[in-house]
Coordinates of C-alpha atoms in Angstrom, one line a residue:
M1 CA -47.9 -136.2 -56.3
L2 CA -50.1 -138.5 -54.3
C3 CA -52.8 -140.7 -55.7
G4 CA -56.1 -138.8 -56.2
S5 CA -58.3 -141.6 -54.9
C6 CA -59.5 -142.6 -51.4
K7 CA -57.8 -145.6 -49.8
N8 CA -60.8 -147.9 -50.4
K9 CA -64.6 -147.8 -50.8
T10 CA -65.4 -147.2 -47.2
S11 CA -62.5 -144.9 -46.2
N12 CA -62.5 -141.1 -46.7
E13 CA -58.7 -140.9 -46.2
R14 CA -56.4 -140.2 -49.2
C15 CA -54.4 -143.0 -50.7
P16 CA -50.8 -142.5 -49.5
S17 CA -49.3 -144.1 -52.7
K18 CA -47.7 -141.9 -55.3
A19 CA -49.5 -141.4 -58.6
L20 CA -48.1 -143.0 -61.7
K21 CA -46.4 -140.7 -64.2
N22 CA -48.9 -138.6 -66.2
L23 CA -51.8 -140.2 -64.3
Q24 CA -53.9 -139.1 -61.4
F25 CA -53.9 -142.5 -59.6
C26 CA -51.5 -145.0 -58.3
G27 CA -51.1 -148.4 -59.9
K28 CA -53.8 -150.0 -57.7
H29 CA -56.5 -147.4 -58.3
A30 CA -55.7 -146.8 -61.9
K31 CA -57.1 -150.3 -62.5
S32 CA -60.3 -149.6 -60.7
K33 CA -63.4 -148.9 -62.8
N34 CA -64.9 -146.3 -60.5
P35 CA -62.3 -144.9 -58.1
R36 CA -63.7 -142.7 -55.3
L37 CA -62.0 -139.3 -55.8
W38 CA -60.6 -137.9 -52.5
A39 CA -61.3 -134.3 -53.7
N40 CA -65.0 -135.1 -54.0
V41 CA -65.2 -136.8 -50.7
N42 CA -63.3 -134.0 -48.9
P43 CA -64.4 -130.8 -50.8
V44 CA -61.9 -128.1 -49.7
A45 CA -62.3 -126.0 -52.9
E46 CA -65.2 -124.0 -51.5
S47 CA -63.3 -123.2 -48.3
A48 CA -60.2 -122.2 -50.4
V49 CA -62.4 -119.9 -52.5
K50 CA -63.9 -118.2 -49.4
I51 CA -60.4 -117.6 -48.0
Q52 CA -59.2 -116.1 -51.3
K53 CA -62.3 -113.9 -51.5
I54 CA -61.7 -112.6 -47.9
W55 CA -58.0 -112.0 -48.7
R56 CA -58.6 -110.2 -52.0
G57 CA -61.3 -108.0 -50.4
W58 CA -59.0 -107.0 -47.5
F59 CA -56.1 -106.4 -49.9
V60 CA -58.2 -104.2 -52.2
R61 CA -59.5 -102.2 -49.3
Y62 CA -55.9 -101.8 -48.0
L63 CA -54.8 -100.4 -51.4
L64 CA -57.7 -98.0 -51.5
D65 CA -56.9 -96.8 -48.0
M66 CA -53.3 -96.1 -49.1
A67 CA -54.5 -94.2 -52.1
G68 CA -56.2 -91.6 -49.9
P69 CA -59.4 -89.6 -49.9
G70 CA -61.6 -89.4 -53.0
V71 CA -60.3 -92.5 -54.6
L72 CA -63.8 -93.7 -55.3
K73 CA -65.5 -90.3 -55.2
R74 CA -63.5 -87.9 -57.3
S75 CA -66.1 -85.1 -56.7
L76 CA -64.3 -84.5 -53.4
C77 CA -61.1 -83.5 -55.1
H78 CA -60.1 -79.9 -55.5
N79 CA -58.0 -80.3 -58.7
E80 CA -59.6 -81.7 -61.9
E81 CA -56.4 -83.2 -63.6
D82 CA -53.0 -84.6 -62.8
V83 CA -50.3 -81.9 -62.5
I84 CA -47.9 -83.7 -64.9
T85 CA -49.9 -85.8 -67.3
S86 CA -53.0 -83.6 -67.4
E87 CA -55.2 -86.7 -67.3
E88 CA -58.6 -86.3 -65.6
K89 CA -58.9 -89.9 -64.6
V90 CA -56.5 -92.6 -63.4
H91 CA -57.0 -96.1 -62.2
P92 CA -57.7 -96.3 -58.4
F93 CA -54.5 -98.3 -57.9
N94 CA -52.5 -95.5 -59.5
Y95 CA -54.3 -92.8 -57.5
F96 CA -52.8 -90.8 -54.6
A97 CA -54.4 -88.0 -52.7
F98 CA -54.1 -86.1 -49.4
H99 CA -55.9 -83.4 -47.4
E100 CA -54.5 -79.9 -47.2
D101 CA -56.3 -76.9 -45.6
G102 CA -59.7 -78.7 -46.0
K103 CA -59.1 -79.5 -49.6
V104 CA -58.3 -82.9 -51.3
F105 CA -55.5 -82.8 -53.9
W106 CA -55.1 -85.9 -56.1
F107 CA -52.2 -87.1 -58.4
D108 CA -51.1 -90.0 -60.4
I109 CA -48.8 -91.8 -57.9
K110 CA -46.0 -91.8 -60.5
S111 CA -46.2 -88.0 -60.9
I112 CA -46.2 -87.0 -57.2
F113 CA -43.4 -89.5 -56.4
Q114 CA -41.1 -88.2 -59.1
L115 CA -41.8 -84.6 -58.1
S116 CA -41.1 -85.5 -54.5
L117 CA -37.5 -86.4 -55.4
D118 CA -36.7 -82.9 -56.5
K119 CA -36.5 -81.5 -52.9
L120 CA -35.5 -82.8 -49.5
K121 CA -38.9 -81.7 -48.2
P122 CA -41.5 -82.7 -50.8
I123 CA -44.1 -80.0 -51.5
N124 CA -47.6 -79.9 -53.0
P125 CA -47.0 -78.5 -56.5
Y126 CA -50.3 -76.6 -56.4
T127 CA -49.8 -74.7 -53.1
R128 CA -46.0 -75.0 -52.5
Q129 CA -46.7 -76.2 -49.0
E130 CA -44.7 -79.1 -47.6
L131 CA -46.3 -82.5 -47.5
S132 CA -47.1 -83.8 -44.0
L133 CA -45.0 -86.6 -42.5
E134 CA -48.1 -89.0 -42.6
T135 CA -48.6 -88.2 -46.3
R136 CA -44.9 -88.8 -47.1
K137 CA -44.9 -92.2 -45.3
R138 CA -48.1 -93.3 -47.0
M139 CA -46.7 -92.4 -50.4
K140 CA -43.5 -94.4 -49.7
E141 CA -45.7 -97.4 -48.7
C142 CA -47.5 -97.1 -52.0
I143 CA -44.2 -96.9 -53.9
Y144 CA -42.8 -100.0 -52.1
Y145 CA -45.9 -102.0 -53.1
R146 CA -45.4 -101.0 -56.8
E147 CA -41.7 -101.6 -56.6
V148 CA -42.1 -105.2 -55.3
R149 CA -44.6 -105.9 -58.1
L150 CA -42.4 -104.3 -60.7
L151 CA -44.9 -101.6 -61.5
P152 CA -43.7 -98.3 -63.1
L153 CA -42.6 -95.8 -60.5
F154 CA -42.0 -92.7 -62.6
Y155 CA -44.1 -90.9 -65.3
D156 CA -40.9 -90.5 -67.3
P157 CA -39.9 -94.0 -68.6
L158 CA -36.3 -92.9 -69.3
Y159 CA -35.8 -91.7 -65.7
L160 CA -33.9 -94.8 -64.5
T161 CA -31.7 -94.8 -67.6
D162 CA -29.8 -91.8 -66.4
S163 CA -27.1 -92.9 -63.9
D164 CA -26.7 -89.4 -62.5
K165 CA -30.5 -89.2 -61.8
V166 CA -30.5 -92.7 -60.2
L167 CA -27.6 -91.7 -57.9
A168 CA -29.3 -88.4 -56.9
M169 CA -32.6 -90.3 -56.4
R170 CA -31.1 -92.9 -54.1
W171 CA -29.4 -90.5 -51.8
M172 CA -32.4 -88.1 -51.8
M173 CA -34.6 -91.0 -50.7
I174 CA -32.1 -91.9 -48.0
S175 CA -32.0 -88.3 -46.8
Q176 CA -35.8 -88.1 -46.8
M177 CA -36.1 -91.3 -44.8
L178 CA -33.6 -89.9 -42.3
E179 CA -35.7 -86.8 -41.9
E180 CA -38.9 -88.9 -41.6
S181 CA -37.2 -90.5 -38.6
L182 CA -36.7 -87.0 -37.2
F183 CA -33.1 -86.4 -38.3
I184 CA -33.7 -83.1 -40.0
D185 CA -31.8 -81.2 -42.7
I186 CA -29.6 -84.0 -43.9
N187 CA -28.6 -83.0 -47.4
P188 CA -27.7 -85.8 -49.9
M189 CA -24.4 -84.0 -50.6
F190 CA -23.5 -84.8 -47.0
F191 CA -22.8 -88.4 -48.3
I192 CA -22.2 -87.9 -52.0
A193 CA -19.3 -85.5 -51.4
L194 CA -17.2 -88.1 -49.6
N195 CA -14.1 -89.3 -51.3
R196 CA -13.1 -92.9 -51.9
T197 CA -11.3 -93.4 -48.5
Q198 CA -14.1 -91.7 -46.5
L199 CA -16.8 -93.9 -48.2
W200 CA -14.8 -97.0 -47.2
E201 CA -14.4 -95.8 -43.6
F202 CA -18.0 -94.8 -43.4
T203 CA -19.1 -98.3 -44.6
A204 CA -16.7 -100.0 -42.2
M205 CA -18.0 -98.1 -39.2
L206 CA -21.6 -98.7 -40.1
R207 CA -20.8 -102.4 -40.6
N208 CA -19.2 -102.7 -37.2
S209 CA -22.1 -100.9 -35.6
L210 CA -24.6 -103.2 -37.3
L211 CA -22.6 -106.2 -36.2
L212 CA -22.8 -105.2 -32.5
W213 CA -26.5 -104.6 -32.9
A214 CA -27.0 -108.0 -34.6
K215 CA -25.2 -109.8 -31.7
E216 CA -28.0 -108.7 -29.4
H217 CA -30.1 -111.3 -31.1
K218 CA -29.0 -115.0 -31.0
N219 CA -31.0 -115.9 -34.1
V220 CA -28.7 -115.8 -37.1
H221 CA -31.7 -115.3 -39.3
S222 CA -32.8 -112.1 -37.6
R223 CA -33.3 -109.0 -39.7
R224 CA -30.5 -107.3 -37.8
N225 CA -28.0 -110.0 -38.9
I226 CA -29.3 -109.7 -42.5
Y227 CA -28.6 -106.0 -42.4
Y228 CA -25.1 -106.7 -41.2
V229 CA -24.5 -109.2 -44.0
W230 CA -25.7 -106.6 -46.6
A231 CA -23.4 -103.9 -45.2
H232 CA -20.5 -106.4 -45.0
S233 CA -21.0 -107.4 -48.6
C234 CA -20.9 -103.7 -49.6
W235 CA -17.8 -103.0 -47.5
R236 CA -16.1 -106.1 -49.0
R237 CA -16.9 -105.0 -52.5
Q238 CA -15.3 -101.6 -51.8
T239 CA -12.2 -103.3 -50.5
L240 CA -11.8 -105.7 -53.5
E241 CA -12.9 -103.5 -56.4
A242 CA -11.0 -100.5 -57.9
A243 CA -14.2 -98.5 -58.2
T244 CA -14.6 -94.7 -58.5
P245 CA -16.3 -92.7 -55.7
K246 CA -19.3 -92.3 -57.9
Q247 CA -19.6 -96.1 -58.5
V248 CA -19.2 -96.7 -54.7
C249 CA -21.9 -94.1 -54.0
H250 CA -24.2 -96.0 -56.4
Y251 CA -24.0 -99.4 -54.8
L252 CA -23.6 -98.0 -51.2
G253 CA -26.7 -96.0 -51.7
G254 CA -28.6 -99.0 -53.0
C255 CA -27.5 -101.0 -50.0
L256 CA -28.6 -98.4 -47.4
L257 CA -31.9 -97.9 -49.3
K258 CA -32.6 -101.6 -49.2
I259 CA -31.9 -101.8 -45.5
L260 CA -34.1 -98.7 -44.7
K261 CA -37.0 -100.0 -46.8
D262 CA -36.8 -103.4 -45.2
C263 CA -36.7 -102.1 -41.6
K264 CA -40.2 -101.5 -40.1
Q265 CA -38.8 -99.3 -37.4
P266 CA -35.9 -97.5 -39.1
Y267 CA -35.0 -95.1 -36.3
E268 CA -32.1 -97.1 -34.9
V269 CA -30.7 -97.8 -38.4
C270 CA -30.9 -94.1 -39.2
F271 CA -29.1 -93.3 -36.0
K272 CA -26.3 -95.7 -36.8
I273 CA -25.9 -94.3 -40.4
L274 CA -25.6 -90.7 -39.1
S275 CA -23.3 -91.8 -36.2
A276 CA -20.9 -93.4 -38.7
R277 CA -21.1 -90.4 -41.0
H278 CA -20.3 -87.9 -38.1
S279 CA -17.4 -90.1 -36.9
L280 CA -15.4 -89.3 -40.0

């Protein structure tokens, strides 16, 4: 850490010397009776606070926009309580709502997300109508935010302890994301039913396809190259490990889900995934 004093009595520049251990100043300024603090001469704290305020304000507004209509005015909502927990109020950052036939339906984000994994085409549990594509994508964006910050994703705390549920969840999410990229009616069993050899061949073809795609960019740090590295690691693990088809489906599903979540425009990746699957 640099010395916290100015160079001298007339300069406003910071002293370039390193501060002594456990002290704020270098050896020279530590001996001074009244050192001029560089932070006082160059007050940046106020500017930093303003920047933080602007950023926090924008981020809160972004989260409220993702939550949907009625987040700050619940009188607009058609239903009075959450469909699963029966709670009448939730925190705005746990709130999720959408318009349907001129009505606003609200949910706890954990409830509607877990319910959405029951079917390939998520539905509104109150009306049994399919959720719009815009609503599904907005819900996924809310879930990604919670996932990155390690916030709970499901109303059932034991959901992720069941390996069969986790396997079904991963491939259901993959199938839903394929459909959201306009590849319709892709059932999760289309992948889960593959045997050990087919899973290896599928991963190998996808890896080769991603490699050719990555070579279009010269930058080795491009996202395309990173996707190839992830797919190659998954293929190599299948090659070296004596895993069961179920175990392979687990980590292969995790790899594909990570790629699809990271990709801002997933259409090309979805196309390559289905091309590899149909090549078997």
